[in-house]
């Protein structure tokens, strides 16, 4: 079993990564292999709607100028997918949205490559917009025929400055429960 997590933050090892790592730690305790990919400085660009993925049907994006196909291969090879994003202007970051757009298109073009995998979303927020971000991230899972894993509350942590989410005790408990539920 393997779960791949994507940190959509422009900040490597910031609050979003902290929350994702709490989930990944719970998965590791259950013997599940995990990997965290941080998109900071390596975020893919958005879909250009060329529809070559529907023509080629090779499980890849025709655009090869970024690391998207590497990310996509990891998603295809995983049993579970975690998507994390901080809230930027009341929604998920452009980088994680680009990942969703392009991987979602390739998956759909190739007979739903993520079908029946498990997925979960995590959002880090300073003040507002967390539920919208959480919802945006979950759209991939729903569209891709995946099973969405829940927790004891919405998978959201509050904190602006790096490390501040560690002080959100409820968020840490929520992430731990999410990891346990995902492992189950």
XYZ file of N, CA, C and O in Angstrom:
736
model
N 0.846 -1.184 0.000
C 0.000 0.000 0.000
C 0.889 1.244 0.000
O 1.903 1.267 0.674
N 0.454 2.257 -0.742
C 1.209 3.504 -0.801
C 0.261 4.686 -0.923
O -0.740 4.628 -1.634
N 0.590 5.759 -0.209
C -0.150 7.016 -0.303
C 0.825 8.106 -0.713
O 1.898 8.243 -0.120
N 0.448 8.859 -1.728
C 1.237 9.988 -2.210
C 0.524 11.276 -1.795
O -0.692 11.369 -1.905
N 1.287 12.211 -1.258
C 0.718 13.490 -0.827
C 1.377 14.626 -1.595
O 2.582 14.593 -1.859
N 0.587 15.624 -1.936
C 1.081 16.802 -2.633
C 0.819 18.036 -1.792
O -0.320 18.307 -1.419
N 1.885 18.761 -1.519
C 1.791 20.024 -0.803
C 1.762 21.125 -1.848
O 2.767 21.430 -2.482
N 0.602 21.748 -2.026
C 0.420 22.786 -3.030
C 0.879 24.157 -2.602
O 0.667 25.131 -3.326
N 1.517 24.266 -1.470
C 1.957 25.560 -0.959
C 3.183 26.067 -1.698
O 4.051 25.288 -2.096
N 3.272 27.372 -1.826
C 4.480 28.004 -2.331
C 5.596 27.967 -1.304
O 6.751 28.264 -1.616
N 5.250 27.611 -0.078
C 6.202 27.507 1.023
C 6.524 26.050 1.303
O 5.672 25.282 1.735
N 7.762 25.670 1.077
C 8.175 24.301 1.390
C 8.254 24.156 2.914
O 8.754 25.041 3.599
N 7.747 23.057 3.436
C 7.790 22.730 4.868
C 7.031 23.720 5.748
O 7.339 23.847 6.934
N 6.035 24.388 5.195
C 5.206 25.306 5.976
C 4.038 24.585 6.620
O 4.074 23.361 6.852
N 2.988 25.332 6.914
C 1.839 24.787 7.636
C 1.136 23.656 6.901
O 0.721 22.679 7.514
N 1.010 23.773 5.584
C 0.355 22.705 4.829
C 1.156 21.417 4.928
O 0.596 20.336 5.152
N 2.465 21.515 4.778
C 3.331 20.330 4.891
C 3.237 19.733 6.290
O 3.224 18.502 6.438
N 3.181 20.563 7.304
C 3.067 20.067 8.682
C 1.798 19.237 8.838
O 1.829 18.121 9.377
N 0.676 19.758 8.341
C -0.590 19.031 8.452
C -0.544 17.722 7.658
O -0.967 16.670 8.154
N -0.023 17.776 6.449
C 0.084 16.558 5.643
C 0.973 15.525 6.322
O 0.658 14.323 6.318
N 2.055 15.967 6.920
C 2.962 15.029 7.590
C 2.330 14.368 8.805
O 2.656 13.216 9.120
N 1.418 15.045 9.480
C 0.701 14.405 10.596
C -0.123 13.234 10.055
O -0.117 12.141 10.629
N -0.793 13.457 8.930
C -1.573 12.377 8.302
C -0.642 11.246 7.866
O -0.903 10.069 8.141
N 0.451 11.604 7.201
C 1.390 10.595 6.709
C 2.018 9.789 7.845
O 2.252 8.583 7.700
N 2.267 10.437 8.981
C 2.815 9.719 10.142
C 1.864 8.624 10.617
O 2.300 7.523 10.972
N 0.574 8.927 10.631
C -0.419 7.923 11.043
C -0.446 6.762 10.051
O -0.561 5.603 10.455
N -0.330 7.067 8.774
C -0.305 6.010 7.756
C 0.936 5.138 7.916
O 0.859 3.907 7.812
N 2.071 5.777 8.162
C 3.331 5.037 8.351
C 3.249 4.089 9.539
O 3.798 2.981 9.492
N 2.582 4.519 10.609
C 2.419 3.660 11.787
C 1.700 2.354 11.436
O 1.869 1.346 12.119
N 0.883 2.399 10.382
C 0.135 1.215 9.955
C 0.873 0.441 8.858
O 0.297 -0.435 8.218
N 2.129 0.805 8.616
C 2.933 0.092 7.637
C 2.696 0.506 6.194
O 3.121 -0.187 5.265
N 2.026 1.612 6.000
C 1.741 2.098 4.655
C 2.879 3.004 4.205
O 3.290 3.911 4.927
N 3.374 2.742 3.019
C 4.444 3.564 2.440
C 3.873 4.926 2.059
O 2.763 5.012 1.512
N 4.621 5.975 2.364
C 4.145 7.330 2.065
C 5.234 8.139 1.374
O 6.430 7.856 1.516
N 4.780 9.154 0.653
C 5.698 10.102 0.025
C 5.026 11.461 -0.033
O 3.847 11.559 -0.377
N 5.793 12.489 0.295
C 5.304 13.868 0.212
C 6.059 14.577 -0.900
O 7.290 14.623 -0.895
N 5.309 15.123 -1.833
C 5.890 15.941 -2.898
C 5.492 17.382 -2.635
O 4.304 17.694 -2.488
N 6.486 18.240 -2.559
C 6.238 19.658 -2.313
C 6.329 20.401 -3.646
O 7.356 20.350 -4.323
N 5.264 21.065 -4.019
C 5.203 21.747 -5.309
C 5.908 23.100 -5.316
O 6.040 23.704 -6.381
N 6.375 23.564 -4.178
C 7.062 24.864 -4.107
C 8.226 24.882 -5.101
O 9.125 24.054 -5.024
N 8.157 25.789 -6.048
C 9.192 25.907 -7.059
C 9.119 24.863 -8.160
O 9.903 24.900 -9.103
N 8.196 23.904 -8.050
C 8.075 22.827 -9.031
C 6.625 22.586 -9.449
O 6.288 21.513 -9.944
N 5.775 23.576 -9.246
C 4.361 23.407 -9.574
C 4.176 23.345 -11.089
O 4.823 24.084 -11.825
N 3.304 22.462 -11.536
C 3.042 22.399 -12.973
C 2.214 23.598 -13.439
O 1.580 24.265 -12.626
N 2.238 23.851 -14.722
C 1.379 24.893 -15.274
C 0.012 24.294 -15.561
O -0.149 23.066 -15.585
N -0.960 25.129 -15.795
C -2.325 24.672 -16.023
C -2.502 23.942 -17.348
O -1.645 23.994 -18.236
N -3.621 23.257 -17.473
C -3.971 22.525 -18.684
C -4.154 23.501 -19.845
O -4.741 24.563 -19.679
N -3.647 23.133 -21.019
C -3.794 23.986 -22.203
C -4.921 23.501 -23.108
O -5.101 24.015 -24.213
N -5.674 22.520 -22.677
C -6.831 21.999 -23.402
C -6.492 21.554 -24.816
O -7.251 21.754 -25.751
N -5.345 20.902 -24.981
C -4.949 20.389 -26.300
C -5.667 19.074 -26.632
O -5.756 18.683 -27.783
N -6.143 18.394 -25.614
C -6.854 17.117 -25.725
C -6.012 15.998 -26.337
O -6.545 14.979 -26.774
N -4.701 16.175 -26.348
C -3.812 15.119 -26.858
C -3.911 13.867 -25.984
O -3.735 12.755 -26.479
N -4.190 14.051 -24.694
C -4.318 12.884 -23.806
C -5.475 11.991 -24.247
O -5.408 10.772 -24.089
N -6.509 12.591 -24.835
C -7.637 11.799 -25.330
C -7.285 11.102 -26.648
O -7.826 10.050 -26.949
N -6.379 11.681 -27.411
C -5.926 11.056 -28.655
C -4.898 9.957 -28.368
O -4.999 8.853 -28.890
N -3.910 10.280 -27.542
C -2.796 9.360 -27.296
C -3.166 8.189 -26.407
O -2.648 7.091 -26.579
N -3.999 8.437 -25.414
C -4.418 7.401 -24.456
C -3.240 6.580 -23.931
O -3.285 5.352 -23.879
N -2.175 7.288 -23.535
C -0.975 6.617 -23.028
C -0.742 6.879 -21.539
O 0.326 6.568 -21.013
N -1.746 7.450 -20.861
C -1.620 7.721 -19.431
C -0.682 8.861 -19.115
O -0.217 8.970 -17.979
N -0.415 9.712 -20.108
C 0.496 10.836 -19.910
C -0.092 12.108 -20.490
O -0.923 12.073 -21.394
N 0.422 13.229 -19.976
C 0.093 14.539 -20.528
C 1.074 14.805 -21.672
O 2.268 14.509 -21.560
N 0.575 15.368 -22.769
C 1.422 15.665 -23.924
C 2.391 16.813 -23.649
O 3.416 16.923 -24.317
N 2.080 17.648 -22.663
C 2.980 18.744 -22.305
C 4.082 18.163 -21.417
O 3.798 17.604 -20.356
N 5.317 18.310 -21.833
C 6.434 17.678 -21.123
C 7.461 18.686 -20.614
O 8.598 18.326 -20.339
N 7.061 19.937 -20.466
C 7.991 20.986 -20.036
C 8.058 21.159 -18.527
O 8.723 22.072 -18.042
N 7.359 20.325 -17.779
C 7.408 20.369 -16.314
C 7.338 18.944 -15.781
O 7.403 17.991 -16.548
N 7.216 18.797 -14.473
C 7.269 17.474 -13.837
C 5.918 16.781 -13.715
O 5.794 15.782 -13.009
N 4.910 17.280 -14.414
C 3.562 16.740 -14.261
C 3.504 15.236 -14.503
O 2.879 14.510 -13.726
N 4.124 14.737 -15.540
C 4.039 13.293 -15.824
C 4.685 12.449 -14.729
O 4.234 11.338 -14.453
N 5.706 12.983 -14.087
C 6.308 12.293 -12.936
C 5.288 12.224 -11.789
O 5.110 11.180 -11.170
N 4.615 13.344 -11.532
C 3.593 13.381 -10.474
C 2.448 12.428 -10.814
O 1.958 11.695 -9.955
N 2.032 12.463 -12.050
C 0.925 11.620 -12.504
C 1.257 10.137 -12.332
O 0.432 9.359 -11.850
N 2.461 9.747 -12.694
C 2.872 8.343 -12.539
C 2.825 7.925 -11.072
O 2.420 6.798 -10.746
N 3.235 8.825 -10.184
C 3.185 8.514 -8.754
C 1.743 8.363 -8.278
O 1.437 7.506 -7.450
N 0.842 9.190 -8.795
C -0.573 9.095 -8.435
C -1.171 7.783 -8.943
O -1.929 7.115 -8.223
N -0.820 7.412 -10.154
C -1.328 6.161 -10.732
C -0.821 4.961 -9.929
O -1.562 4.014 -9.678
N 0.418 5.024 -9.475
C 1.010 3.927 -8.723
C 0.611 3.859 -7.262
O 0.888 2.869 -6.587
N -0.059 4.880 -6.776
C -0.457 4.922 -5.362
C -1.854 4.341 -5.155
O -2.673 4.301 -6.079
N -2.099 3.920 -3.927
C -3.429 3.451 -3.541
C -4.274 4.589 -2.987
O -5.494 4.506 -2.959
N -3.588 5.636 -2.513
C -4.277 6.782 -1.953
C -3.572 8.067 -2.335
O -2.354 8.084 -2.545
N -4.354 9.145 -2.413
C -3.829 10.454 -2.798
C -4.299 11.488 -1.785
O -5.486 11.579 -1.481
N -3.339 12.242 -1.261
C -3.628 13.375 -0.374
C -3.272 14.651 -1.120
O -2.175 14.758 -1.672
N -4.182 15.607 -1.123
C -3.908 16.912 -1.706
C -3.996 17.956 -0.610
O -4.986 18.006 0.126
N -2.973 18.785 -0.490
C -2.968 19.836 0.521
C -2.691 21.183 -0.101
O -1.900 21.296 -1.040
N -3.359 22.194 0.437
C -3.148 23.551 -0.054
C -3.401 24.550 1.061
O -4.324 24.388 1.843
N -2.609 25.618 1.077
C -2.997 26.753 1.899
C -4.107 27.502 1.163
O -4.367 27.217 -0.013
N -4.729 28.426 1.841
C -5.771 29.244 1.226
C -5.125 30.505 0.673
O -4.528 31.276 1.415
N -5.234 30.677 -0.634
C -4.754 31.885 -1.313
C -5.973 32.569 -1.925
O -6.621 31.995 -2.803
N -6.301 33.737 -1.446
C -7.449 34.488 -1.951
C -8.709 33.632 -1.995
O -9.380 33.522 -3.012
N -8.974 32.976 -0.882
C -10.195 32.204 -0.643
C -10.300 30.924 -1.465
O -11.387 30.403 -1.657
N -9.185 30.375 -1.941
C -9.238 29.109 -2.672
C -7.872 28.432 -2.653
O -6.920 28.962 -2.102
N -7.793 27.288 -3.301
C -6.544 26.534 -3.394
C -5.546 27.279 -4.282
O -5.921 28.131 -5.082
N -4.289 26.934 -4.138
C -3.246 27.593 -4.916
C -3.338 27.216 -6.401
O -3.861 26.163 -6.761
N -2.774 28.071 -7.228
C -2.755 27.821 -8.669
C -1.992 26.536 -8.989
O -2.388 25.781 -9.883
N -0.912 26.262 -8.253
C -0.116 25.067 -8.518
C -0.882 23.781 -8.277
O -0.817 22.853 -9.083
N -1.618 23.703 -7.191
C -2.373 22.474 -6.910
C -3.561 22.367 -7.859
O -3.936 21.276 -8.282
N -4.134 23.509 -8.240
C -5.226 23.474 -9.219
C -4.719 22.967 -10.568
O -5.406 22.211 -11.255
N -3.510 23.378 -10.957
C -2.926 22.899 -12.215
C -2.729 21.385 -12.158
O -3.004 20.677 -13.133
N -2.254 20.879 -11.022
C -2.096 19.434 -10.841
C -3.443 18.739 -11.007
O -3.554 17.732 -11.714
N -4.478 19.280 -10.379
C -5.822 18.706 -10.464
C -6.322 18.727 -11.909
O -6.832 17.726 -12.413
N -6.188 19.859 -12.578
C -6.661 19.990 -13.960
C -6.026 18.955 -14.876
O -6.710 18.222 -15.587
N -4.717 18.933 -14.874
C -4.014 18.095 -15.839
C -4.092 16.611 -15.496
O -4.337 15.777 -16.374
N -3.901 16.267 -14.232
C -4.010 14.855 -13.847
C -5.440 14.368 -14.016
O -5.667 13.230 -14.432
N -6.390 15.226 -13.697
C -7.796 14.871 -13.876
C -8.140 14.610 -15.330
O -8.855 13.659 -15.664
N -7.622 15.443 -16.229
C -7.879 15.259 -17.667
C -7.255 13.961 -18.172
O -7.901 13.195 -18.888
N -5.996 13.721 -17.816
C -5.329 12.496 -18.276
C -6.035 11.268 -17.710
O -6.240 10.280 -18.421
N -6.429 11.320 -16.445
C -7.145 10.204 -15.839
C -8.433 9.924 -16.597
O -8.717 8.773 -16.955
N -9.206 10.967 -16.847
C -10.479 10.807 -17.552
C -10.250 10.285 -18.978
O -10.981 9.422 -19.460
N -9.212 10.790 -19.655
C -8.919 10.396 -21.035
C -8.503 8.934 -21.152
O -8.583 8.347 -22.228
N -8.071 8.361 -20.044
C -7.557 6.992 -20.040
C -8.414 6.046 -19.207
O -7.893 5.111 -18.591
N -9.697 6.286 -19.171
C -10.615 5.370 -18.492
C -10.620 5.465 -16.982
O -10.828 4.465 -16.310
N -10.390 6.665 -16.454
C -10.440 6.910 -15.006
C -9.330 6.164 -14.261
O -9.567 5.200 -13.538
N -8.125 6.641 -14.418
C -6.936 6.018 -13.835
C -6.926 5.994 -12.305
O -6.207 5.199 -11.711
N -7.705 6.876 -11.673
C -7.717 6.946 -10.206
C -8.945 6.260 -9.604
O -9.147 6.301 -8.392
N -9.741 5.639 -10.424
C -10.990 5.010 -9.987
C -10.747 4.061 -8.821
O -9.852 3.223 -8.860
N -11.525 4.242 -7.781
C -11.552 3.415 -6.579
C -10.309 3.517 -5.702
O -10.118 2.697 -4.810
N -9.492 4.514 -5.928
C -8.419 4.833 -4.973
C -9.065 5.672 -3.874
O -10.188 6.137 -4.022
N -8.365 5.853 -2.769
C -8.877 6.730 -1.720
C -8.195 8.084 -1.832
O -7.049 8.190 -2.266
N -8.931 9.118 -1.453
C -8.381 10.462 -1.508
C -8.844 11.293 -0.334
O -9.911 11.047 0.237
N -8.029 12.268 0.022
C -8.390 13.194 1.092
C -7.720 14.533 0.839
O -6.633 14.602 0.262
N -8.394 15.577 1.286
C -7.921 16.944 1.119
C -7.582 17.543 2.473
O -8.213 17.219 3.484
N -6.582 18.435 2.471
C -6.145 19.130 3.682
C -5.924 20.595 3.327
O -5.289 20.888 2.309
N -6.439 21.487 4.163
C -6.263 22.926 3.920
C -5.670 23.608 5.140
O -6.050 23.327 6.272
N -4.735 24.509 4.882
C -4.163 25.358 5.939
C -4.647 26.780 5.674
O -4.577 27.265 4.543
N -5.125 27.425 6.718
C -5.759 28.731 6.536
C -5.313 29.713 7.615
O -5.069 29.311 8.757
N -5.228 30.958 7.249
C -4.964 32.001 8.231
C -6.271 32.426 8.890
O -6.359 32.575 10.089
N -7.322 32.623 8.076
C -8.558 33.147 8.631
C -9.809 32.602 7.947
O -10.690 32.073 8.584
N -9.952 32.774 6.637
C -11.183 32.389 5.947
C -10.855 31.753 4.600
O -9.782 31.959 4.053
N -11.811 31.002 4.079
C -11.657 30.373 2.777
C -11.293 28.903 2.830
O -11.122 28.265 1.798
N -11.186 28.357 4.024
C -10.736 26.971 4.155
C -11.721 25.972 3.557
O -11.305 25.024 2.894
N -13.002 26.159 3.772
C -13.976 25.192 3.284
C -14.042 25.219 1.763
O -14.140 24.183 1.118
N -13.927 26.399 1.183
C -13.900 26.479 -0.285
C -12.665 25.759 -0.826
O -12.737 25.024 -1.816
N -11.528 25.954 -0.201
C -10.296 25.285 -0.621
C -10.437 23.775 -0.475
O -10.098 23.014 -1.387
N -10.942 23.348 0.660
C -11.194 21.931 0.938
C -12.097 21.338 -0.147
O -11.830 20.267 -0.695
N -13.149 22.069 -0.498
C -14.090 21.647 -1.526
C -13.406 21.546 -2.889
O -13.569 20.558 -3.605
N -12.601 22.542 -3.237
C -11.885 22.530 -4.516
C -11.016 21.281 -4.639
O -11.014 20.613 -5.672
N -10.280 20.964 -3.591
C -9.399 19.799 -3.617
C -10.183 18.497 -3.754
O -9.765 17.576 -4.453
N -11.325 18.425 -3.109
C -12.138 17.212 -3.153
C -12.795 16.969 -4.508
O -13.215 15.847 -4.799
N -12.886 17.994 -5.334
C -13.543 17.821 -6.634
C -12.829 16.778 -7.499
O -13.480 16.032 -8.225
N -11.510 16.723 -7.437
C -10.791 15.703 -8.212
C -11.251 14.310 -7.804
O -11.553 13.476 -8.653
N -11.307 14.077 -6.511
C -11.663 12.738 -6.021
C -13.064 12.337 -6.485
O -13.281 11.202 -6.903
N -13.983 13.258 -6.379
C -15.363 12.966 -6.768
C -15.460 12.695 -8.267
O -16.109 11.742 -8.685
N -14.809 13.514 -9.059
C -14.861 13.385 -10.519
C -14.148 12.125 -11.005
O -14.519 11.545 -12.022
N -13.133 11.699 -10.267
C -12.324 10.546 -10.664
C -12.846 9.221 -10.116
O -12.163 8.206 -10.214
N -14.033 9.219 -9.530
C -14.647 8.018 -8.969
C -13.836 7.416 -7.833
O -13.703 6.202 -7.694
N -13.276 8.289 -7.001
C -12.482 7.856 -5.855
C -13.342 7.844 -4.601
O -14.412 8.447 -4.559
N -12.838 7.189 -3.568
C -13.489 7.195 -2.263
C -12.868 8.311 -1.433
O -11.648 8.319 -1.207
N -13.682 9.231 -0.965
C -13.206 10.369 -0.186
C -13.217 9.991 1.292
O -14.242 9.571 1.827
N -12.072 10.158 1.940
C -11.921 9.806 3.351
C -12.188 11.048 4.202
O -11.668 12.125 3.928
N -12.970 10.868 5.237
C -13.276 11.960 6.149
C -12.581 11.794 7.483
O -11.865 10.821 7.722
N -12.802 12.757 8.346
C -12.221 12.738 9.675
C -13.284 13.166 10.681
O -14.469 13.156 10.369
N -12.841 13.575 11.843
C -13.747 13.983 12.907
C -14.229 15.423 12.741
O -15.087 15.886 13.477
N -13.650 16.147 11.806
C -14.021 17.517 11.468
C -13.484 17.750 10.073
O -12.813 16.887 9.508
N -13.729 18.925 9.498
C -13.126 19.209 8.190
C -11.617 19.244 8.363
O -11.109 19.686 9.379
N -10.908 18.783 7.351
C -9.452 18.639 7.413
C -8.779 19.992 7.197
O -8.184 20.250 6.158
N -8.871 20.836 8.212
C -8.412 22.218 8.136
C -7.586 22.541 9.375
O -7.949 22.152 10.481
N -6.490 23.262 9.163
C -5.675 23.739 10.272
C -5.497 25.249 10.165
O -5.355 25.785 9.065
N -5.493 25.922 11.307
C -5.405 27.387 11.331
C -4.018 27.838 11.769
O -3.507 27.391 12.788
N -3.439 28.718 10.963
C -2.141 29.291 11.289
C -1.559 30.023 10.102
O -1.627 29.536 8.980
N -1.004 31.183 10.320
C -0.406 31.940 9.225
C 1.100 31.740 9.137
O 1.629 31.341 8.116
N 1.791 32.045 10.205
C 3.244 31.948 10.191
C 3.683 30.483 10.181
O 3.004 29.623 10.741
N 4.813 30.176 9.541
C 5.281 28.789 9.481
C 5.337 28.142 10.871
O 5.893 28.705 11.809
N 4.703 26.998 10.988
C 4.674 26.264 12.248
C 3.484 26.577 13.135
O 3.221 25.854 14.094
N 2.736 27.620 12.813
C 1.618 28.031 13.669
C 0.517 26.977 13.777
O -0.165 26.904 14.803
N 0.340 26.135 12.760
C -0.712 25.116 12.835
C -0.450 24.095 13.930
O -1.376 23.431 14.385
N 0.786 23.981 14.375
C 1.092 23.051 15.472
C 0.354 23.434 16.750
O 0.128 22.593 17.615
N -0.018 24.715 16.862
C -0.746 25.200 18.040
C -2.246 24.929 17.947
O -2.965 25.115 18.922
N -2.718 24.509 16.791
C -4.130 24.191 16.587
C -4.337 22.713 16.950
O -4.274 21.828 16.095
N -4.572 22.468 18.229
C -4.672 21.098 18.743
C -5.788 20.307 18.071
O -5.631 19.113 17.787
N -6.914 20.966 17.795
C -8.018 20.267 17.137
C -7.623 19.842 15.729
O -7.959 18.736 15.287
N -6.892 20.679 15.025
C -6.440 20.330 13.670
C -5.497 19.130 13.706
O -5.607 18.234 12.859
N -4.611 19.108 14.660
C -3.669 17.984 14.765
C -4.433 16.690 15.025
O -4.179 15.663 14.387
N -5.407 16.736 15.938
C -6.237 15.552 16.202
C -7.020 15.150 14.952
O -7.157 13.960 14.644
N -7.535 16.130 14.228
C -8.286 15.859 12.997
C -7.407 15.173 11.967
O -7.827 14.215 11.300
N -6.180 15.633 11.819
C -5.245 15.031 10.857
C -4.865 13.615 11.283
O -4.743 12.710 10.445
N -4.688 13.402 12.581
C -4.382 12.056 13.073
C -5.540 11.105 12.766
O -5.321 9.999 12.277
N -6.752 11.555 13.020
C -7.918 10.733 12.734
C -8.050 10.494 11.230
O -8.372 9.374 10.795
N -7.758 11.505 10.434
C -7.790 11.337 8.978
C -6.809 10.250 8.552
O -7.149 9.377 7.750
N -5.603 10.280 9.079
C -4.609 9.269 8.752
C -5.049 7.876 9.166
O -4.882 6.898 8.412
N -5.638 7.772 10.361
C -6.132 6.471 10.827
C -7.269 5.971 9.937
O -7.313 4.781 9.578
N -8.176 6.870 9.563
C -9.295 6.485 8.690
C -8.814 6.092 7.297
O -9.305 5.142 6.712
N -7.842 6.827 6.806
C -7.300 6.515 5.489
C -6.585 5.153 5.514
O -6.707 4.370 4.569
N -5.881 4.873 6.572
C -5.191 3.580 6.710
C -6.194 2.429 6.764
O -5.966 1.366 6.198
N -7.310 2.650 7.411
C -8.324 1.613 7.523
C -8.866 1.260 6.169
O -9.037 0.134 5.790
